[in-house]
Short mmCIF file of C-alpha atoms in Angstrom, two decimals:
data_model
loop_
_atom_site.label_atom_id
_atom_site.label_comp_id
_atom_site.label_asym_id
_atom_site.label_seq_id
_atom_site.Cartn_x
_atom_site.Cartn_y
_atom_site.Cartn_z
CA MET S 1 71.08 17.09 50.27
CA THR S 2 75.50 16.53 47.34
CA ASP S 3 77.64 14.00 48.47
CA GLN S 4 79.64 17.52 49.03
CA GLU S 5 77.33 19.10 51.36
CA ALA S 6 77.20 15.65 53.25
CA GLY S 7 80.63 15.58 54.35
CA ALA S 8 80.95 19.03 55.31
CA ALA S 9 78.33 18.21 58.34
CA THR S 10 80.62 14.96 59.66
CA HIS S 11 83.53 18.38 59.92
CA GLU S 12 81.31 20.86 61.50
CA GLY S 13 82.36 22.09 65.25
CA ARG S 14 86.38 21.38 64.20
CA ARG S 15 88.65 22.49 61.55
CA ILE S 16 89.44 20.60 58.55
CA SER S 17 92.71 19.96 57.01
CA THR S 18 93.89 20.72 53.35
CA LYS S 19 93.68 17.45 51.71
CA GLU S 20 89.72 18.24 53.18
CA ALA S 21 88.75 21.35 51.83
CA ALA S 22 90.01 19.95 48.21
CA GLU S 23 87.82 17.32 48.12
CA LEU S 24 84.87 19.75 49.58
CA LEU S 25 86.37 22.26 47.03
CA GLY S 26 86.41 19.89 44.20
CA VAL S 27 89.95 21.07 43.58
CA LYS S 28 93.50 20.20 44.38
CA PRO S 29 95.56 21.33 47.18
CA GLU S 30 97.39 23.65 44.48
CA THR S 31 94.06 26.00 44.29
CA VAL S 32 93.13 25.71 47.93
CA TYR S 33 96.18 27.64 48.73
CA ALA S 34 95.61 29.88 45.95
CA TYR S 35 91.52 30.49 47.49
CA VAL S 36 94.05 31.91 50.78
CA SER S 37 96.71 33.90 48.87
CA ARG S 38 93.12 34.97 46.96
CA GLY S 39 91.97 36.94 49.85
CA GLN S 40 88.18 33.54 49.89
CA LEU S 41 89.56 31.05 53.04
CA ASN S 42 91.46 31.75 55.63
CA SER S 43 94.10 29.52 57.38
CA ARG S 44 95.41 28.53 60.50
CA ARG S 45 98.54 26.26 61.44
CA GLY S 46 98.18 22.59 62.20
CA PRO S 47 99.24 21.62 65.78
CA GLY S 48 102.45 21.12 66.56
CA GLY S 49 102.39 23.66 63.26
CA ARG S 50 102.25 21.06 60.85
CA GLY S 51 100.52 21.46 57.65
CA SER S 52 97.28 24.34 57.40
CA THR S 53 93.57 24.26 58.90
CA PHE S 54 90.49 25.01 57.61
CA ASP S 55 86.97 26.20 58.46
CA PRO S 56 84.30 25.01 57.57
CA LYS S 57 81.67 26.79 57.20
CA GLU S 58 83.67 29.03 55.40
CA VAL S 59 84.80 26.58 52.47
CA ARG S 60 81.31 24.87 52.46
CA ALA S 61 80.22 28.59 51.49
CA LEU S 62 82.86 28.18 48.97
CA ALA S 63 81.48 25.42 46.93
CA HIS S 64 77.85 26.77 47.10
CA ARG S 65 79.50 30.63 46.11
CA ASN S 66 81.78 28.02 43.28
CA ARG S 67 78.69 26.03 42.09
CA ARG S 68 76.57 28.53 41.07
CA GLU S 69 79.15 31.30 39.77
CA PRO S 70 79.99 30.03 36.29
CA ALA S 71 83.78 29.31 35.87
CA ALA S 72 85.48 33.09 34.01
CA ALA S 73 83.77 35.00 36.81
CA THR S 74 86.58 32.55 38.58
CA THR S 75 89.63 33.00 36.11
CA ALA S 76 91.06 35.22 34.16
CA ASN S 77 87.75 37.26 33.04
CA GLU S 78 87.16 38.59 37.09
CA LEU S 79 86.32 41.57 35.87
CA SER S 80 82.47 39.89 34.29
CA VAL S 81 80.40 41.54 36.97
CA ARG S 82 77.01 39.77 37.11
CA THR S 83 74.25 42.19 38.54
CA ARG S 84 70.66 42.40 38.63
CA ILE S 85 70.72 46.01 38.85
CA THR S 86 71.34 47.61 35.57
CA LEU S 87 70.08 45.86 32.07
CA ILE S 88 70.91 47.81 28.70
CA ASP S 89 69.20 46.57 25.21
CA LYS S 90 69.17 48.41 21.89
CA ASP S 91 69.13 51.85 23.33
CA ARG S 92 66.96 51.32 26.30
CA TYR S 93 67.83 50.92 29.80
CA TYR S 94 66.26 48.74 32.23
CA PHE S 95 66.57 48.63 36.13
CA ARG S 96 65.62 46.12 37.65
CA GLY S 97 63.69 44.63 34.31
CA VAL S 98 61.21 48.19 34.36
CA ASP S 99 62.39 50.00 31.81
CA ALA S 100 64.26 52.94 33.81
CA ALA S 101 63.11 56.78 31.65
CA GLU S 102 59.38 55.66 32.77
CA LEU S 103 60.67 54.92 35.85
CA ALA S 104 62.49 58.26 36.47
CA LEU S 105 59.07 59.92 34.79
CA ARG S 106 56.78 58.54 36.93
CA HIS S 107 58.95 58.18 40.10
CA SER S 108 60.57 61.09 42.06
CA TYR S 109 64.25 60.45 42.76
CA GLU S 110 64.41 59.26 46.19
CA GLU S 111 61.65 56.40 45.04
CA VAL S 112 63.54 55.22 42.24
CA ALA S 113 66.93 55.27 44.50
CA GLU S 114 64.54 52.35 47.21
CA TRP S 115 63.84 50.76 44.09
CA LEU S 116 67.56 50.04 43.01
CA TRP S 117 68.35 49.12 46.34
CA THR S 118 65.80 46.69 47.93
CA GLY S 119 63.12 46.13 44.27
CA VAL S 120 60.58 47.51 46.02
CA LEU S 121 58.93 50.91 45.78
CA ARG S 122 58.05 53.50 49.13
CA PRO S 123 55.80 56.15 47.27
CA GLY S 124 56.52 59.98 49.14
CA ILE S 125 59.49 58.57 50.85
CA HIS S 126 61.78 61.47 51.61
CA PHE S 127 66.11 61.81 52.73
CA THR S 128 66.92 63.89 55.88
CA ALA S 129 70.87 64.32 57.33
CA PRO S 130 71.49 63.45 60.99
CA PRO S 131 71.90 66.73 62.31
CA GLU S 132 75.62 65.10 63.75
CA PRO S 133 76.97 63.78 60.51
CA ALA S 134 75.13 67.02 58.45
CA GLY S 135 76.80 69.26 60.67
CA ALA S 136 80.43 67.51 61.00
CA ALA S 137 80.08 67.74 56.86
CA ARG S 138 79.24 71.28 56.69
CA LEU S 139 82.52 72.35 58.47
CA ALA S 140 84.74 70.57 57.01
CA VAL S 141 83.09 72.16 53.58
CA ARG S 142 83.38 75.12 54.98
CA ALA S 143 86.68 75.42 55.67
CA LEU S 144 87.51 73.96 51.63
CA PRO S 145 89.50 76.65 49.13
CA ALA S 146 86.94 78.20 47.52
CA HIS S 147 87.56 77.12 44.45
CA CYS S 148 87.85 74.15 44.84
CA ALA S 149 84.93 71.98 42.67
CA PRO S 150 81.84 70.23 43.41
CA THR S 151 83.18 66.93 43.27
CA ASP S 152 85.90 67.78 46.12
CA ARG S 153 82.83 69.26 48.33
CA LEU S 154 81.02 66.16 47.60
CA ARG S 155 84.13 64.04 49.09
CA VAL S 156 84.94 65.88 51.52
CA ALA S 157 81.71 65.77 52.98
CA ALA S 158 80.94 62.05 52.67
CA ILE S 159 84.52 60.97 54.28
CA SER S 160 82.94 64.03 57.13
CA ALA S 161 79.92 62.01 57.60
CA ALA S 162 82.14 58.65 57.88
CA ALA S 163 84.20 59.82 60.67
CA ALA S 164 80.97 60.97 62.44
CA ASP S 165 79.47 57.13 62.07
CA PRO S 166 80.89 54.54 64.53
CA LEU S 167 78.35 51.88 62.68
CA ARG S 168 80.39 52.88 59.35
CA PHE S 169 81.82 49.24 59.23
CA ASP S 170 77.91 47.64 59.47
CA LEU S 171 77.67 45.25 56.39
CA SER S 172 74.20 44.39 56.53
CA GLU S 173 71.89 45.43 53.64
CA GLU S 174 69.81 46.94 56.74
CA ALA S 175 72.55 48.55 57.48
CA VAL S 176 74.23 50.32 53.86
CA VAL S 177 71.22 51.01 52.68
CA GLY S 178 70.32 53.46 56.44
CA THR S 179 73.40 55.22 55.31
CA ALA S 180 72.49 55.69 51.68
CA ARG S 181 69.17 57.21 53.27
CA THR S 182 71.52 60.01 55.11
CA LEU S 183 74.92 59.87 53.63
CA ILE S 184 73.20 61.41 50.23
CA PRO S 185 71.25 64.24 52.22
CA THR S 186 73.81 64.88 54.28
CA MET S 187 76.32 65.86 51.04
CA VAL S 188 73.82 67.61 49.52
CA ALA S 189 73.41 69.64 53.06
CA ALA S 190 77.16 69.92 53.30
CA LEU S 191 77.12 72.38 49.56
CA PRO S 192 77.46 75.81 49.72
CA PRO S 193 73.83 76.97 49.29
CA VAL S 194 73.12 80.19 46.92
CA LEU S 195 69.40 80.34 46.69
CA ALA S 196 69.58 82.80 49.40
CA THR S 197 65.33 81.46 50.24
CA HIS S 198 66.24 78.28 50.68
CA ARG S 199 64.63 75.48 52.57
CA ASP S 200 66.61 71.75 54.49
CA GLY S 201 63.52 70.10 53.85
CA GLY S 202 61.15 68.33 50.90
CA PRO S 203 61.51 66.25 48.41
CA LEU S 204 65.51 66.53 48.31
CA ALA S 205 65.79 67.81 44.16
CA GLY S 206 64.54 70.83 45.77
CA ARG S 207 67.10 71.35 48.46
CA LEU S 208 69.55 70.55 45.48
CA TRP S 209 68.54 73.45 43.64
CA ALA S 210 68.78 76.06 46.37
CA ARG S 211 72.75 75.11 46.21
CA LEU S 212 73.15 75.37 42.29
CA SER S 213 70.69 78.36 40.98
CA GLY S 214 69.92 81.47 43.04
CA ARG S 215 66.68 81.87 41.28
CA LYS S 216 63.84 80.67 42.92
CA PRO S 217 61.96 77.84 40.20
CA ASP S 218 59.14 76.44 39.36
CA GLU S 219 57.45 73.82 39.18
CA ALA S 220 58.23 72.87 35.77
CA SER S 221 61.91 72.92 36.60
CA LEU S 222 61.83 71.07 40.18
CA HIS S 223 60.29 68.59 38.29
CA ALA S 224 62.88 68.28 34.97
CA LEU S 225 65.81 67.78 37.93
CA ASP S 226 64.56 65.35 39.47
CA THR S 227 63.64 64.04 36.43
CA ALA S 228 67.51 64.56 35.54
CA LEU S 229 68.58 62.54 38.98
CA ALA S 230 66.65 59.75 39.17
CA LEU S 231 66.95 59.08 35.01
CA LEU S 232 70.93 59.52 35.26
CA VAL S 233 70.78 57.60 39.11
CA ASP S 234 73.32 54.29 37.12
CA HIS S 235 74.05 52.97 33.62
CA ASP S 236 75.76 49.37 34.34
CA LEU S 237 79.57 49.50 34.59
CA ALA S 238 80.26 53.07 33.85
CA ALA S 239 84.32 53.71 35.56
CA SER S 240 83.37 55.28 38.30
CA THR S 241 80.95 52.41 39.07
CA LEU S 242 84.03 49.68 38.65
CA ALA S 243 85.45 51.88 40.81
CA VAL S 244 83.44 51.79 43.80
CA ARG S 245 82.99 47.86 43.26
CA VAL S 246 86.52 47.31 43.57
CA ALA S 247 86.68 49.53 47.31
CA ALA S 248 83.63 47.11 48.36
CA SER S 249 85.63 43.60 46.85
CA ALA S 250 87.99 45.35 49.52
CA ARG S 251 85.61 45.80 52.23
CA ALA S 252 85.65 49.09 52.58
CA HIS S 253 82.38 50.71 54.05
CA PRO S 254 80.03 52.30 52.54
CA TYR S 255 80.81 55.71 52.89
CA ALA S 256 84.40 55.15 51.71
CA ALA S 257 83.16 53.56 48.66
CA VAL S 258 81.45 56.38 47.62
CA SER S 259 84.85 58.36 47.93
CA ALA S 260 86.33 55.80 45.47
CA GLY S 261 83.22 56.83 42.53
CA LEU S 262 83.64 60.20 43.59
CA GLY S 263 87.31 59.70 42.64
CA VAL S 264 86.69 58.71 39.64
CA LEU S 265 83.66 60.64 38.36
CA GLU S 266 85.62 63.87 38.76
CA GLY S 267 88.04 63.08 35.67
CA PRO S 268 87.28 64.53 32.92
CA LEU S 269 86.57 62.23 30.46
CA HIS S 270 83.13 61.24 32.23
CA GLY S 271 81.34 63.42 35.22
CA ALA S 272 83.14 66.18 33.58
CA ALA S 273 81.64 66.04 29.80
CA SER S 274 78.03 67.74 30.88
CA GLY S 275 80.27 71.25 31.54
CA LEU S 276 81.77 71.31 28.09
CA ALA S 277 77.76 70.79 26.50
CA HIS S 278 77.39 74.06 28.87
CA ARG S 279 80.22 75.62 28.25
CA MET S 280 79.46 75.47 24.76
CA LEU S 281 75.40 76.46 24.98
CA VAL S 282 76.69 79.39 26.47
CA GLU S 283 78.85 80.27 23.52
CA VAL S 284 76.33 80.03 20.96
CA LEU S 285 74.00 81.63 22.20
CA ASP S 286 76.71 84.46 22.88
CA ARG S 287 77.75 84.43 19.24
CA GLY S 288 73.86 83.51 18.09
CA THR S 289 74.54 79.91 15.96
CA ALA S 290 76.45 76.63 16.46
CA ALA S 291 78.52 76.76 12.89
CA PRO S 292 81.61 78.14 14.24
CA VAL S 293 81.40 76.61 18.17
CA VAL S 294 81.32 73.56 16.60
CA ALA S 295 84.01 74.63 14.25
CA ASP S 296 86.54 74.96 17.03
CA GLU S 297 85.89 71.70 18.89
CA LEU S 298 87.03 70.27 15.51
CA ARG S 299 90.09 72.40 15.02
CA ALA S 300 91.03 72.30 18.19
CA GLY S 301 90.56 68.34 17.51
CA ARG S 302 87.78 68.09 19.90
CA ARG S 303 84.03 65.58 20.20
CA VAL S 304 81.94 67.86 19.64
CA PRO S 305 80.79 67.87 23.98
CA GLY S 306 77.47 66.28 24.05
CA LEU S 307 77.03 63.99 20.82
CA GLY S 308 77.32 60.93 20.61
CA HIS S 309 76.92 58.02 23.20
CA ARG S 310 79.11 54.68 23.00
CA LEU S 311 76.75 51.79 24.51
CA TYR S 312 73.82 53.82 22.06
CA ALA S 313 72.71 53.59 18.18
CA GLY S 314 70.69 55.55 18.01
CA GLU S 315 68.79 58.11 20.76
CA ASP S 316 70.19 56.96 24.35
CA PRO S 317 66.63 57.34 26.33
CA ARG S 318 68.15 59.97 29.35
CA ALA S 319 67.81 62.96 26.87
CA GLN S 320 65.17 61.57 25.12
CA ALA S 321 63.10 62.33 28.98
CA LEU S 322 64.50 64.88 29.90
CA PHE S 323 65.10 66.77 26.60
CA GLY S 324 60.79 66.00 27.20
CA LEU S 325 60.22 67.55 30.39
CA LEU S 326 63.16 70.73 29.10
CA GLU S 327 59.41 71.23 26.08
CA VAL S 328 57.82 73.23 29.33
CA MET S 329 60.62 74.81 31.16
CA PRO S 330 59.23 78.21 30.72
CA LYS S 331 62.80 79.36 31.10
CA ALA S 332 63.99 76.55 27.98
CA GLY S 333 63.60 78.52 25.20
CA PRO S 334 67.12 79.59 23.85
CA ALA S 335 69.09 77.64 25.07
CA LEU S 336 66.70 73.67 23.81
CA ALA S 337 67.40 76.29 20.65
CA ALA S 338 70.77 76.26 20.71
CA ALA S 339 71.29 73.15 21.38
CA ARG S 340 68.63 71.43 18.63
CA ASP S 341 71.48 73.63 16.22
CA VAL S 342 74.58 71.80 17.63
CA VAL S 343 72.44 68.07 16.45
CA ALA S 344 71.39 69.61 13.42
CA THR S 345 74.78 71.36 12.42
CA THR S 346 76.47 68.99 12.56
CA ALA S 347 74.36 65.74 10.69
CA ARG S 348 75.75 67.05 7.86
CA HIS S 349 78.43 64.97 8.47
CA THR S 350 78.41 62.94 11.08
CA ASP S 351 75.12 60.98 11.71
CA LEU S 352 75.25 61.50 16.21
CA HIS S 353 71.94 61.80 18.39
CA ALA S 354 71.87 64.32 21.65
CA ASN S 355 73.06 62.53 24.65
CA VAL S 356 72.16 62.90 28.29
CA ASP S 357 75.55 65.41 28.91
CA LEU S 358 73.78 67.98 25.98
CA ALA S 359 70.05 67.98 27.86
CA LEU S 360 71.84 67.88 31.30
CA ALA S 361 73.36 71.75 30.01
CA VAL S 362 70.00 72.79 28.54
CA LEU S 363 68.89 72.36 32.25
CA THR S 364 71.73 74.04 34.02
CA VAL S 365 71.59 76.68 31.23
CA SER S 366 68.46 77.64 32.01
CA SER S 367 68.42 77.93 35.89
CA GLY S 368 70.63 80.76 36.14
CA MET S 369 73.09 77.26 37.08
CA PRO S 370 77.33 77.45 36.83
CA ALA S 371 78.12 75.52 34.34
CA GLU S 372 79.79 72.97 37.40
CA ALA S 373 76.32 71.88 38.33
CA GLY S 374 75.60 69.24 36.23
CA GLU S 375 79.25 67.52 36.75
CA THR S 376 77.14 67.91 41.15
CA VAL S 377 73.81 66.25 39.49
CA PHE S 378 75.60 63.76 38.43
CA ALA S 379 77.36 62.92 41.75
CA VAL S 380 74.69 63.03 43.57
CA ALA S 381 72.07 60.78 41.60
CA ARG S 382 74.77 58.04 40.35
CA THR S 383 75.97 57.79 44.48
CA VAL S 384 72.75 56.04 44.21
CA GLY S 385 73.86 53.45 41.36
CA TRP S 386 77.17 52.88 43.53
CA ILE S 387 75.36 51.80 46.73
CA ALA S 388 73.00 48.99 45.14
CA HIS S 389 76.21 48.09 43.71
CA ALA S 390 78.03 47.54 46.40
CA LEU S 391 75.47 46.46 48.24
CA GLU S 392 75.64 42.88 45.16
CA GLU S 393 79.84 43.52 45.72
CA TYR S 394 79.19 42.78 49.42
CA GLU S 395 77.13 39.84 48.63
CA GLU S 396 79.56 37.84 46.77
CA ARG S 397 83.20 36.78 47.65
CA PRO S 398 85.06 39.26 48.89
CA MET S 399 88.70 40.63 47.08
CA ARG S 400 87.54 39.07 43.69
CA MET S 401 87.91 42.00 42.31
CA ARG S 402 91.75 40.91 41.42
CA PRO S 403 93.04 40.23 37.78
CA VAL S 404 96.92 39.47 37.39
CA GLY S 405 99.51 41.79 36.48
CA GLN S 406 100.87 41.26 32.27
CA TYR S 407 104.71 41.70 33.63
CA VAL S 408 106.76 44.00 30.21
CA GLY S 409 109.38 44.96 32.22
CA GLN S 410 112.78 43.77 31.98
CA ARG S 411 113.79 39.99 32.93
CA PRO S 412 115.58 39.21 36.39
CA PRO S 413 117.80 38.54 37.52
CA GLN S 414 119.40 42.50 36.96
CA PRO S 415 122.38 43.71 38.85
CA LEU S 416 121.97 46.01 41.86
CA PRO S 417 120.78 49.83 40.60
CA THR S 418 124.14 52.02 41.12
CA LYS S 419 124.05 55.97 42.25
CA GLN S 420 124.42 57.77 39.22
CA ASP S 421 126.75 60.58 39.73
CA THR S 422 125.07 64.87 40.19
#
């Protein structure tokens, strides 16, 4: 037992002063008040309203966390986030140390989700939507205008499911994982079905297919969709994942954290990328060649969709894995040829490889899905990673995602504004 821990033990059963808290933490009294302002400690006024008092257990827990964490995590570099979920290294990526592409090729989306959340693989697991939250989500989504985007429907479904769950504020690991197992199928169940003869049982990929395509799927196509979901469950701290961690840092419940991720995902620079690649491939197929389509993209000052990735100098491993499955998908030939034509055309001037957005676009075009289908696949898949990151963040000190603003406006004091004549 350290001297600090021994000291803390003598204070059990009573509250301690600011000076004592500072000694236990090994900091100045001013720093103790900084912890209070950040929400890392709770204080009460002392007897007679003089000074502040603190719970010794809470102070000891903070001292333990501070000893555990690198100094950078408590100072200027608050957004350097320690994680055990995903590592991206040398054009490969890993889930809990396991090659993620190999994991996705060998295991179902739901099995990969369990691995990400718990570190345990549960063969054959399927997620099911409870009747009450699923019914509430369907009703809410049905009330939306027909032109709503998929992320609108998914966000409304998540919020409706939250309203139907009185236990949503339970942030224990067991409760959050249980929520995740029901939230994801509830979100899928709330989407309007496109396939007339669909079932709401079995693997989640089959239920999602029925919401994206009116064609009856073959085994290879369903396997490709299931693998695409598994490949996309997480990719380190993408913008939407960071938003989820900020929400979880403020102790938002998992439904709200997922809603935060969906809000960021809807941006054109994140979740919509596969839709742009989908439309490009359709145009290539219509025109019979990629050259004029690529020229039009560049003439408009846009990047060619589906090419390059800032985290991979070489090929995107997610695209590699998915393209391998598309090779054996019966109806993927034309879209695959169009994608290869795009890559070959741009390769004349720049060394950019296909990324997962292009592979996902081949899947959606070949399956008779709309351009927005890729965004839906991405959102459903990434909800798994968002929950995993929320679980990690719930174990950290609250409100740590609080960067300091650098004020660049006019220095005070300034005169009060006057009313302008109109």
